Every structure is written in structure tokens, then in C-alpha cells.
Coordinates of C-alpha atoms in Angstrom, one line a residue:
X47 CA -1.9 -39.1 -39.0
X48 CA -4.7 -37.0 -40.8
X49 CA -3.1 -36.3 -44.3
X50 CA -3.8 -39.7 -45.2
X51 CA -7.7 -39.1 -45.0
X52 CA -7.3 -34.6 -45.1
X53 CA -4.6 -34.0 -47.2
X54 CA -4.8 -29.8 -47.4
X55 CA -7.9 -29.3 -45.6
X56 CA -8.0 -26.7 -42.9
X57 CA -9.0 -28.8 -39.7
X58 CA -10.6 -27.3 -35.9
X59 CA -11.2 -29.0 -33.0
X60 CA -14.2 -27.3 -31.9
X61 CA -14.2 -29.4 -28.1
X62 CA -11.8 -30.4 -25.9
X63 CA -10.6 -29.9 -22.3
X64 CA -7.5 -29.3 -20.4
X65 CA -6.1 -29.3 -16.9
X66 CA -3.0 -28.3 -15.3
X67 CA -0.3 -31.2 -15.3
X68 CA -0.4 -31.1 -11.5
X69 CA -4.1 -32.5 -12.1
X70 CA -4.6 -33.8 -15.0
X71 CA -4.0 -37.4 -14.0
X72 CA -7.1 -37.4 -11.2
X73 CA -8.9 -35.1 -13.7
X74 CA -8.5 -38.4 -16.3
X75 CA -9.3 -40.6 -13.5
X76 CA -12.7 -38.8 -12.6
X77 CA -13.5 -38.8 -16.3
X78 CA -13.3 -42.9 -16.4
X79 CA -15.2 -43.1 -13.4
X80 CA -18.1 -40.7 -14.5
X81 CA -18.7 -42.4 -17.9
X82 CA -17.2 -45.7 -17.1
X83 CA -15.5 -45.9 -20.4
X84 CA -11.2 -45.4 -21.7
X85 CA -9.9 -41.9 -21.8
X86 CA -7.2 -41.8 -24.5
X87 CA -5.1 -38.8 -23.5
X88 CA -3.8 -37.5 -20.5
X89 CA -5.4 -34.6 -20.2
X90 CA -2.1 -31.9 -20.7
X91 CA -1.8 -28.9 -22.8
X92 CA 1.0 -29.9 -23.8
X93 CA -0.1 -33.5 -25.6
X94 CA -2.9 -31.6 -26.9
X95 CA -0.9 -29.1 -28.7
X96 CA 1.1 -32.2 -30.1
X97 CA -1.5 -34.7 -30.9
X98 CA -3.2 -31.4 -33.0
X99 CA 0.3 -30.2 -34.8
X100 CA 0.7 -34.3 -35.7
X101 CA -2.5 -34.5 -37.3
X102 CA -3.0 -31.2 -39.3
X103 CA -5.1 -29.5 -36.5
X104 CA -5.1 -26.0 -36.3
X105 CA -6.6 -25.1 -33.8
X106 CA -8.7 -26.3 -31.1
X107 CA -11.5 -24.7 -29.0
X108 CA -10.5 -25.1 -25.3
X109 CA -13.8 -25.5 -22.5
X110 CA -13.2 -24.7 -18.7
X111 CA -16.2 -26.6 -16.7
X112 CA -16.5 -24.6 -13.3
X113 CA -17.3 -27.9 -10.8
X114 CA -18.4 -24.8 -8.0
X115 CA -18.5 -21.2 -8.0
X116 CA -15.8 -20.5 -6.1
X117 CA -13.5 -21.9 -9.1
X118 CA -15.1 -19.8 -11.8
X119 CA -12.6 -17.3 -11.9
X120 CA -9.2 -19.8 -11.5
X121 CA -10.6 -21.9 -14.2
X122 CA -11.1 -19.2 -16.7
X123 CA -7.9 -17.2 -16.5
X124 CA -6.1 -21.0 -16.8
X125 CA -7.6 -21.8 -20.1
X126 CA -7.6 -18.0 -21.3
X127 CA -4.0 -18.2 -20.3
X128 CA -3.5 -21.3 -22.3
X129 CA -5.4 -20.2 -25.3
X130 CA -3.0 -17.2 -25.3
X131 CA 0.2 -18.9 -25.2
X132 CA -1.3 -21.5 -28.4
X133 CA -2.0 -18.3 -30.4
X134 CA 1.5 -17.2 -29.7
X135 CA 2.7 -20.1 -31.5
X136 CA 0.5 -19.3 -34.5
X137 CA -2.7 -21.5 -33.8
X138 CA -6.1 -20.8 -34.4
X139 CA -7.1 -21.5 -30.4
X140 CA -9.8 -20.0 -28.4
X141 CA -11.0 -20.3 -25.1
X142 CA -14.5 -20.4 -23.9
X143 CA -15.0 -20.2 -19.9
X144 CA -17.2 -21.8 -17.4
X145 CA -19.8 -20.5 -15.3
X146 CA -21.4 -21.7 -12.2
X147 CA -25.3 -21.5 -11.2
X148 CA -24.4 -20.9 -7.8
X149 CA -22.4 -17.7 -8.2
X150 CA -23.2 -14.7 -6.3
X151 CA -21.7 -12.4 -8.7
X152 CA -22.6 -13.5 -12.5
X153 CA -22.1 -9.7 -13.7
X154 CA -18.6 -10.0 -12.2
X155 CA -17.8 -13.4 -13.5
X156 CA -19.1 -12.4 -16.9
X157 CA -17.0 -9.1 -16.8
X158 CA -13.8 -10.8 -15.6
X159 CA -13.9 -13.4 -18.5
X160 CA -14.5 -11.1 -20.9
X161 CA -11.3 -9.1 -19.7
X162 CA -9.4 -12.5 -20.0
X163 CA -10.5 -12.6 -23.7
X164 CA -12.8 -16.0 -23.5
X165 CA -15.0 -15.6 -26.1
X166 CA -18.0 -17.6 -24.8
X167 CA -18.8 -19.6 -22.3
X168 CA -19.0 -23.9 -21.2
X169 CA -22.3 -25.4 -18.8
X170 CA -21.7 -28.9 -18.4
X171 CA -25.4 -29.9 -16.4
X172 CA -24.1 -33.1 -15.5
X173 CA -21.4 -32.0 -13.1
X174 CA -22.7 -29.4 -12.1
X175 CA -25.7 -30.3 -11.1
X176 CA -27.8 -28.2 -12.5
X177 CA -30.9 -28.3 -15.2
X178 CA -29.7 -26.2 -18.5
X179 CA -32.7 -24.5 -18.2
X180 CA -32.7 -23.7 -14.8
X181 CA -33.8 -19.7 -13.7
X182 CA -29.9 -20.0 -12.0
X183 CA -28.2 -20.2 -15.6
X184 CA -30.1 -17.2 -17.4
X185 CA -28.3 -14.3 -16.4
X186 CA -25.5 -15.9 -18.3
X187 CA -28.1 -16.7 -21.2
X188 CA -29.0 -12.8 -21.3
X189 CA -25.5 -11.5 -21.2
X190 CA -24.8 -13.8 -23.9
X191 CA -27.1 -13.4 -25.9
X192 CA -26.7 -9.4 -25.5
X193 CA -22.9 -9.7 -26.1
X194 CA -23.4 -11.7 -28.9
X195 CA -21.6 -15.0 -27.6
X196 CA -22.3 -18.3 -27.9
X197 CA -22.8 -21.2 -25.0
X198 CA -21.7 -24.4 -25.2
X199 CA -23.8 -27.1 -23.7
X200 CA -23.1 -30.6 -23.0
X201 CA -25.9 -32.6 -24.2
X202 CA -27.8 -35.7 -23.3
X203 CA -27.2 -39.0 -21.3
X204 CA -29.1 -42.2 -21.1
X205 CA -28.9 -42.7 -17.6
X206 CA -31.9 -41.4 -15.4
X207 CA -29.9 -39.5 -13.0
X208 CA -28.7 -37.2 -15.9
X209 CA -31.5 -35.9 -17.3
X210 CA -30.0 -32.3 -17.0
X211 CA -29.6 -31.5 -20.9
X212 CA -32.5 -33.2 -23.0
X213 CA -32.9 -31.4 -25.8
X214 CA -36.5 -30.5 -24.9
X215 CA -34.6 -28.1 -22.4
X216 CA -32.3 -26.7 -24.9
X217 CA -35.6 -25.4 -26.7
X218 CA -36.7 -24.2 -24.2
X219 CA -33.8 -21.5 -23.3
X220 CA -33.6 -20.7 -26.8
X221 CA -37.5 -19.7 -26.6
X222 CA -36.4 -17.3 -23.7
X223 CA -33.2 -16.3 -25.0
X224 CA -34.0 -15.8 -29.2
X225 CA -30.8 -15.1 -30.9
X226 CA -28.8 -16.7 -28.3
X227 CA -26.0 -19.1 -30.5
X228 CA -25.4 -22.2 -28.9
X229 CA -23.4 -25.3 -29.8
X230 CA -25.1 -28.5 -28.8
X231 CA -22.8 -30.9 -28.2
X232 CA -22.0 -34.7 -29.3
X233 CA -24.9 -34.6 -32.0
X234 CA -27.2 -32.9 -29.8
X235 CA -27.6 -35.9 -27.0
X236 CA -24.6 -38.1 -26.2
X237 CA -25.6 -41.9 -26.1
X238 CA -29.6 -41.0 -27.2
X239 CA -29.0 -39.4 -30.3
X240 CA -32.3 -39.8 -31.3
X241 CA -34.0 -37.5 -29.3
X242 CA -31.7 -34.9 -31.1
X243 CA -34.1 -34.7 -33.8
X244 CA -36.5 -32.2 -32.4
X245 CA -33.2 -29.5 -32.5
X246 CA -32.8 -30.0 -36.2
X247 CA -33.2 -27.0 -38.3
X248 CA -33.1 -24.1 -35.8
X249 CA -31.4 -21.3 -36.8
X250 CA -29.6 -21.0 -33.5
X251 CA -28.2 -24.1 -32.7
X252 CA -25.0 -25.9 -33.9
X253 CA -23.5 -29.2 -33.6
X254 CA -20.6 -31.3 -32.6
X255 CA -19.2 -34.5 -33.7
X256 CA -17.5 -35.3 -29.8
X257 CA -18.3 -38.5 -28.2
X258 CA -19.9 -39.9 -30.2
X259 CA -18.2 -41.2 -33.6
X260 CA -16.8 -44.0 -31.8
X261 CA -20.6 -45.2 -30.6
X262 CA -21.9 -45.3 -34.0
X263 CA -21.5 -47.0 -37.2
X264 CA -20.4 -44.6 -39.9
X265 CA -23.7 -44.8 -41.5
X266 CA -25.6 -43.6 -38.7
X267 CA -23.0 -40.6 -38.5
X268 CA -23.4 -39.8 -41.8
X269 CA -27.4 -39.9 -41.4
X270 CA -27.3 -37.6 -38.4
X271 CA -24.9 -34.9 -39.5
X272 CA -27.3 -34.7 -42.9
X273 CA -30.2 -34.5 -40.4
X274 CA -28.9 -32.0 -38.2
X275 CA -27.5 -30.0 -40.9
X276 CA -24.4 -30.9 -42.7
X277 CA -23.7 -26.6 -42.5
X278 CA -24.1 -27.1 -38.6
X279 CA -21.8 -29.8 -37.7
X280 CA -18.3 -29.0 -36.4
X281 CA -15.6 -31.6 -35.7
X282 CA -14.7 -32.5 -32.1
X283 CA -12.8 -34.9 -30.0
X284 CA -13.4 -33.8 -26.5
X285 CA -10.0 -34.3 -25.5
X286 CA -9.0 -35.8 -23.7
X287 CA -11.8 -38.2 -24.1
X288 CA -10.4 -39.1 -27.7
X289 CA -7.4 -37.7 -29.5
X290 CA -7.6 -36.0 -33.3
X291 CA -5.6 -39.3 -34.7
X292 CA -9.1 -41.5 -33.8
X293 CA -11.7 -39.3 -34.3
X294 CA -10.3 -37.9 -37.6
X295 CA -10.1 -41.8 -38.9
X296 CA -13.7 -42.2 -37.9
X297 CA -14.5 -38.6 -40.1
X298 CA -12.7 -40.3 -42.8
X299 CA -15.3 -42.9 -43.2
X300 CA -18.5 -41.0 -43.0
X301 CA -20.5 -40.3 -46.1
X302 CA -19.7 -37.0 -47.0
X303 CA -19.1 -34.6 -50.0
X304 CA -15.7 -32.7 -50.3
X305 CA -17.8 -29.7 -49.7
X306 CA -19.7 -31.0 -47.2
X307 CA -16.1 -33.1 -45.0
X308 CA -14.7 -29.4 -45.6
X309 CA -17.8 -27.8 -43.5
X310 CA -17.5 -30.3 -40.6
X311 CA -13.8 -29.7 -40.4
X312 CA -13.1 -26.0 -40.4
X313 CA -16.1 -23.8 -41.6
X314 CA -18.9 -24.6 -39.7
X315 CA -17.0 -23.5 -36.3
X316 CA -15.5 -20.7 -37.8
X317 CA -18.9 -19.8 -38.6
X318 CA -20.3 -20.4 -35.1
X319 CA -17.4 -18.4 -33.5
X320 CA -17.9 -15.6 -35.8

């Protein structure tokens, strides 16, 4: 567990995702097959609320990804539902909701979220489809940015048919949409960190640890957290791609000040959700 690396520090998982237990096992299954690598949890609520309690976690930041735009709407009140009934047990949990390009109503999907209490909102380029900075997507950017919440972007991918999030993109919306906060995740460019570096420094953009401890050494952590800002980093698993027991043993042996561990685990997302 945690309090053998984190004894007393305040801990938030600021990515992960959940499906309903009627699901979850072909949502796993799809995951493996996507990335072609292990999934460590099942997917649940319910495990994730455990795996978190277990390891001094509290709270987590839960992502709906809307795989068409008919599903918008079911997805969001699930995880807004979800996020509800974790706060009700005194955790820190928050939701943020999906959004689909292909919606015919992004006012009303916007609106309807906002009633459920999601407090920003997930694009995951790679399945859906879609280019993060494609004309489709920037209603949501200017309602955002307007309403003064952030986005959440899956980031990067080394294989050509995935080229939907390079960071070059990222810049890009942010040069349409200034003073639109975003969270870029897995270091800013899962499995091609390196072409993260051209994000560094903006004064809009966080970061996320998910995916991506387990692909590199500690030392090469270490160097990309100081690169991409040691105040902009925020501890993730992805869940149920990794659980909080793995990732937070990886965190333990990344070059870090106590000041600097203590950013990465709690602050910097509690900055980034205001």
C-alpha cells in the first residue's frame, strides 16, 4: 500500500475511468485489444473506490469518453451519478463528461452536463475519431473556455493511424481558445514523450503522470515532470489501465523534493480544478 512510500500525504487520482459492471469486462477487453498491452483492473466502481481507500487515495477524477453522439448524455449522468454517490461517502471525487464531434446539439449537451454537476469535460481523439483540433470540437472549446472549465485530452501515440492528439494540435486550440485550461495527458504524448517538449511552459496547459510511469525508467520520469513543470504535473493511473498500488510505487522512486512529490500528488490537480 501507499503509506510505505506517502505516509500523511494528501493523494488524487487526477485520471481514471469506469463502466457499469454489466460492461466493464468487454470494456477491459476492448482496452487490451486497442493498445495491445495488460489492463490491471476490472474496470468497476466499485474496485476503484477500494483500490483508492487501500492506498491513501482521496479522491479520483472520473472521465466519461462518448464513443458516438448518441451516448453523450447516458455516459455523463453515469459518471456524474457515480461521482455523487463517492462524495457521499466523504471523497474528494469529481466527474468530468464526454463530448462527441458529431453532436447535433452541443449547447444541449453542454447545458445538460452542467445540470448533472460534471465539472469539465473528456475528448479522447483516438476513439473517437476525430483530430483535437478539428472545427467539430470548438464549440465545446468556446463554452469551456467561457465557463471557465477545463478539457481533458488524451495525448499522443506512436502509431501512424493515431495522429489525432500531437501536441502541435494541442497548440493550436489553445491559440484559438486563450485562457482555455486543459490537462494534457500521460506527459503530454503517451509512448512519444518527446515531442511533449514544445507544450512546456504554457500557462494553460497541465499534465498527467497516466500511462506512462510504467514505460519509463524513473530517471526519465523525473526529467520530464522537471521539464514540463514540476507545479504542472498531477498524479494519474488511468484506471483501469493501472491501479494506485503500481503507479504510486513507481512515484515513490522518481526524483523528487518533498515539496515537489507533494505537488504531483494532491496540489497541482486541485489547482487545475480550481
Amino acid at each position: 500500500m501507499s503509506d510505505q512510500f506517502f505516509s500523511g500525504e494528501k493523494i488524487f487520482d487526477a485520471h481514471t475511468h469506469i463502466y457499469p459492471s454489466r460492461i466493464a469486462g468487454a470494456a477491459v477487453d476492448n482496452l487490451e485489444k486497442f493498445y495491445d498491452f495488460k489492463v490491471e483492473g476490472n474496470g468497476t466502481a466499485e474496485e476503484l473506490r477500494r483500490i483508492s481507500a487501500e492506498n491513501g487515495v482521496v479522491g479520483c477524477l472520473l472521465l466519461a469518453v462518448a464513443t458516438n453522439a448518441h451516448q453523450v448524455r447516458r455516459v455523463n449522468e453515469y459518471v456524474a451519478a457515480e461521482a455523487e454517490l463517492s462524495r457521499a461517502s466523504g471523497r474528494e471525487t469529481l466527474a468530468f463528461g464526454g463530448f462527441h464531434q458529431d453532436t447535433t446539439d452541443p449547447e444541449g449537451d453542454f447545458t445538460h452536463a452542467l445540470g448533472l454537476g460534471i465539472r469539465g469535460f473528456k475528448i479522447h481523439p483516438d476513439i473517437q475519431g476525430v483530430n483535437i483540433d478539428d472545427e467539430k470540437l470548438f464549440p465545446l472549446y468556446r463554452m469551456c473556455r467561457d465557463a471557465g472549465l477545463p478539457v481533458h485530452f488524451h495525448m499522443g501515440d506512436c502509431r501512424p493511424q493515431y495522429r489525432f492528439s500531437e501536441a502541435h494540435r494541442l497548440l493550436h486550440i489553445l491559440d484559438k481558445f486563450p485562457g482555455l485550461r486543459v490537462n494534457a495527458a500521460h506527459f503530454g504524448a503517451y509512448s512519444v514523450w518527446d515531442s511533449a517538449s514544445i507544450l512546456a511552459g504554457h500557462p494553460d496547459i497541465w499534465f498527467d503522470t497516466s500511462s506512462s510511469l510504467w514505460a519509463l525508467s524513473p530517471e526519465r520520469a523525473s526529467e520530464l515532470i522537471h521539464l514540463l513543470g514540476t507545479d504542472r504535473c498531477m498524479f494519474g493511473t488511468d484506471y483501469p489501465v493501472k491501479t494506485a498500488d503500481t503507479e504510486l510505487r513507481r512515484l515513490s522512486l522518481l526524483d523528487l523534493t518533498a515539496d515537489e512529490r507533494r505537488a504531483v500528488l494532491y496540489g497541482n490537480a486541485a489547482n487545475f480544478l480550481g
